Amino acid sequence: MNTLLAPATRLWLRLRLNEVGPLLSLSACGFFAWAFIALADEVREGETHALDSRLLLALRDPQNPANPLGPSWLEESARDFTGLGGYAILTLITLAAVIYLLMAGKRGAALLVLVAIVGGTLLSTGLKIGFERPRPDLVPHATRVYTASFPSGHAMMSAITYLTLGALLARVEKSRRVSTFIMGLAIITTLLVGVSRVYLGVHWPSDVLAGWAVGAAWASLCWFVALQLQRRGQVEKPGEITPPSDAKPE
């Protein structure tokens, strides 16, 4: 028994799972990954279709399914919210964040953000190709779509981008209230993007749930990796700045 426990204990301590941050991030990654796998299995078997259909139709005018419920300004607002999860907006936000981190001397953090979001994009594309789920055909689409339905790329990429950047900003903020506000804003933005996809009729609700799950799992994994790299000095700690390569020694 000791021969099995000793290596496990060394690995536990090496990964700093005795500390809150690494333990929570790895646990969150495992939970959200399990949630995605369980949901994907239900989708493959068609178990979610009835509930998906009811929820999608519940957001439409029963007399005219082409019209989402609510006033016209609500539909236009949904298009604005859904744009926050579009590749153009997320690319702009990512580039701005990376350039800012590089200018601030945080090269390790900049590389981490870039790898996390580019890797998430590749993962999203691979999952869509693997599942090839058709888009909803119960109602007309209120915005253009070009790819498969499962999982929702907007929901997944907004989760990865906003949660990763939110966690990064929260780390450098000393005030707990401000850190909570930043993370809360990142979560609310992610939720609004996903809900807007269902409201506009371009995704089944299960697509969005799956996108949120796999996006949160990926963001949690990236955060776990960041904590490990910080300990090795490969990613800057909060407040730490990498001196420019052309800086003269004093």
mmCIF file with all atom_site columns, N, CA and C in Angstrom, residues 13 25 27 31 47 74 87 91 105 154 177 189-190 196 241 243:
data_model
loop_
_atom_site.group_PDB
_atom_site.id
_atom_site.type_symbol
_atom_site.label_atom_id
_atom_site.label_alt_id
_atom_site.label_comp_id
_atom_site.label_asym_id
_atom_site.label_entity_id
_atom_site.label_seq_id
_atom_site.pdbx_PDB_ins_code
_atom_site.Cartn_x
_atom_site.Cartn_y
_atom_site.Cartn_z
_atom_site.occupancy
_atom_site.B_iso_or_equiv
_atom_site.pdbx_formal_charge
_atom_site.auth_seq_id
_atom_site.auth_comp_id
_atom_site.auth_asym_id
_atom_site.auth_atom_id
_atom_site.pdbx_PDB_model_num
ATOM 1  N N  . LEU A 1 13  ? 1.677   16.703 -3.952  1.00 0.00 ? 13  LEU A N  1
ATOM 2  C CA . LEU A 1 13  ? 2.433   17.860 -3.464  1.00 0.00 ? 13  LEU A CA 1
ATOM 3  C C  . LEU A 1 13  ? 3.128   18.593 -4.607  1.00 0.00 ? 13  LEU A C  1
ATOM 4  N N  . SER A 1 25  ? -8.987  24.774 -9.277  1.00 0.00 ? 25  SER A N  1
ATOM 5  C CA . SER A 1 25  ? -8.937  24.857 -10.736 1.00 0.00 ? 25  SER A CA 1
ATOM 6  C C  . SER A 1 25  ? -8.977  23.466 -11.373 1.00 0.00 ? 25  SER A C  1
ATOM 7  N N  . SER A 1 27  ? -10.182 20.702 -9.944  1.00 0.00 ? 27  SER A N  1
ATOM 8  C CA . SER A 1 27  ? -11.500 20.130 -9.655  1.00 0.00 ? 27  SER A CA 1
ATOM 9  C C  . SER A 1 27  ? -12.558 20.695 -10.597 1.00 0.00 ? 27  SER A C  1
ATOM 10 N N  . PHE A 1 31  ? -14.893 18.619 -13.223 1.00 0.00 ? 31  PHE A N  1
ATOM 11 C CA . PHE A 1 31  ? -16.362 18.677 -13.150 1.00 0.00 ? 31  PHE A CA 1
ATOM 12 C C  . PHE A 1 31  ? -16.966 19.113 -14.475 1.00 0.00 ? 31  PHE A C  1
ATOM 13 N N  . GLU A 1 47  ? -31.550 12.178 -26.613 1.00 0.00 ? 47  GLU A N  1
ATOM 14 C CA . GLU A 1 47  ? -32.349 12.321 -25.399 1.00 0.00 ? 47  GLU A CA 1
ATOM 15 C C  . GLU A 1 47  ? -32.705 13.773 -25.093 1.00 0.00 ? 47  GLU A C  1
ATOM 16 N N  . LEU A 1 74  ? -35.535 44.136 -28.024 1.00 0.00 ? 74  LEU A N  1
ATOM 17 C CA . LEU A 1 74  ? -34.935 43.003 -27.324 1.00 0.00 ? 74  LEU A CA 1
ATOM 18 C C  . LEU A 1 74  ? -34.207 42.089 -28.309 1.00 0.00 ? 74  LEU A C  1
ATOM 19 N N  . TYR A 1 87  ? -16.091 35.728 -33.438 1.00 0.00 ? 87  TYR A N  1
ATOM 20 C CA . TYR A 1 87  ? -14.646 35.578 -33.578 1.00 0.00 ? 87  TYR A CA 1
ATOM 21 C C  . TYR A 1 87  ? -13.953 36.917 -33.803 1.00 0.00 ? 87  TYR A C  1
ATOM 22 N N  . THR A 1 91  ? -11.240 38.074 -31.176 1.00 0.00 ? 91  THR A N  1
ATOM 23 C CA . THR A 1 91  ? -9.873  38.236 -31.688 1.00 0.00 ? 91  THR A CA 1
ATOM 24 C C  . THR A 1 91  ? -9.334  39.612 -31.335 1.00 0.00 ? 91  THR A C  1
ATOM 25 N N  . GLY A 1 105 ? 5.401   44.251 -19.818 1.00 0.00 ? 105 GLY A N  1
ATOM 26 C CA . GLY A 1 105 ? 6.519   43.391 -19.450 1.00 0.00 ? 105 GLY A CA 1
ATOM 27 C C  . GLY A 1 105 ? 6.132   42.027 -18.949 1.00 0.00 ? 105 GLY A C  1
ATOM 28 N N  . HIS A 1 154 ? -19.816 30.196 -29.939 1.00 0.00 ? 154 HIS A N  1
ATOM 29 C CA . HIS A 1 154 ? -19.929 31.483 -29.257 1.00 0.00 ? 154 HIS A CA 1
ATOM 30 C C  . HIS A 1 154 ? -19.903 31.292 -27.736 1.00 0.00 ? 154 HIS A C  1
ATOM 31 N N  . ARG A 1 177 ? -13.415 42.988 -3.428  1.00 0.00 ? 177 ARG A N  1
ATOM 32 C CA . ARG A 1 177 ? -14.683 43.404 -4.029  1.00 0.00 ? 177 ARG A CA 1
ATOM 33 C C  . ARG A 1 177 ? -14.525 43.680 -5.510  1.00 0.00 ? 177 ARG A C  1
ATOM 34 N N  . THR A 1 189 ? -21.256 38.187 -18.843 1.00 0.00 ? 189 THR A N  1
ATOM 35 C CA . THR A 1 189 ? -21.071 38.362 -20.285 1.00 0.00 ? 189 THR A CA 1
ATOM 36 C C  . THR A 1 189 ? -21.136 37.023 -21.007 1.00 0.00 ? 189 THR A C  1
ATOM 37 N N  . THR A 1 190 ? -20.493 36.016 -20.438 1.00 0.00 ? 190 THR A N  1
ATOM 38 C CA . THR A 1 190 ? -20.520 34.676 -21.027 1.00 0.00 ? 190 THR A CA 1
ATOM 39 C C  . THR A 1 190 ? -21.943 34.128 -21.084 1.00 0.00 ? 190 THR A C  1
ATOM 40 N N  . SER A 1 196 ? -28.329 34.468 -25.763 1.00 0.00 ? 196 SER A N  1
ATOM 41 C CA . SER A 1 196 ? -28.713 35.147 -27.005 1.00 0.00 ? 196 SER A CA 1
ATOM 42 C C  . SER A 1 196 ? -28.712 34.193 -28.193 1.00 0.00 ? 196 SER A C  1
ATOM 43 N N  . ILE A 1 241 ? 7.010   42.003 -13.020 1.00 0.00 ? 241 ILE A N  1
ATOM 44 C CA . ILE A 1 241 ? 7.236   42.516 -14.378 1.00 0.00 ? 241 ILE A CA 1
ATOM 45 C C  . ILE A 1 241 ? 8.559   41.950 -14.887 1.00 0.00 ? 241 ILE A C  1
ATOM 46 N N  . PRO A 1 243 ? 11.742  42.432 -16.976 1.00 0.00 ? 243 PRO A N  1
ATOM 47 C CA . PRO A 1 243 ? 12.452  43.601 -17.516 1.00 0.00 ? 243 PRO A CA 1
ATOM 48 C C  . PRO A 1 243 ? 12.660  43.465 -19.012 1.00 0.00 ? 243 PRO A C  1
#
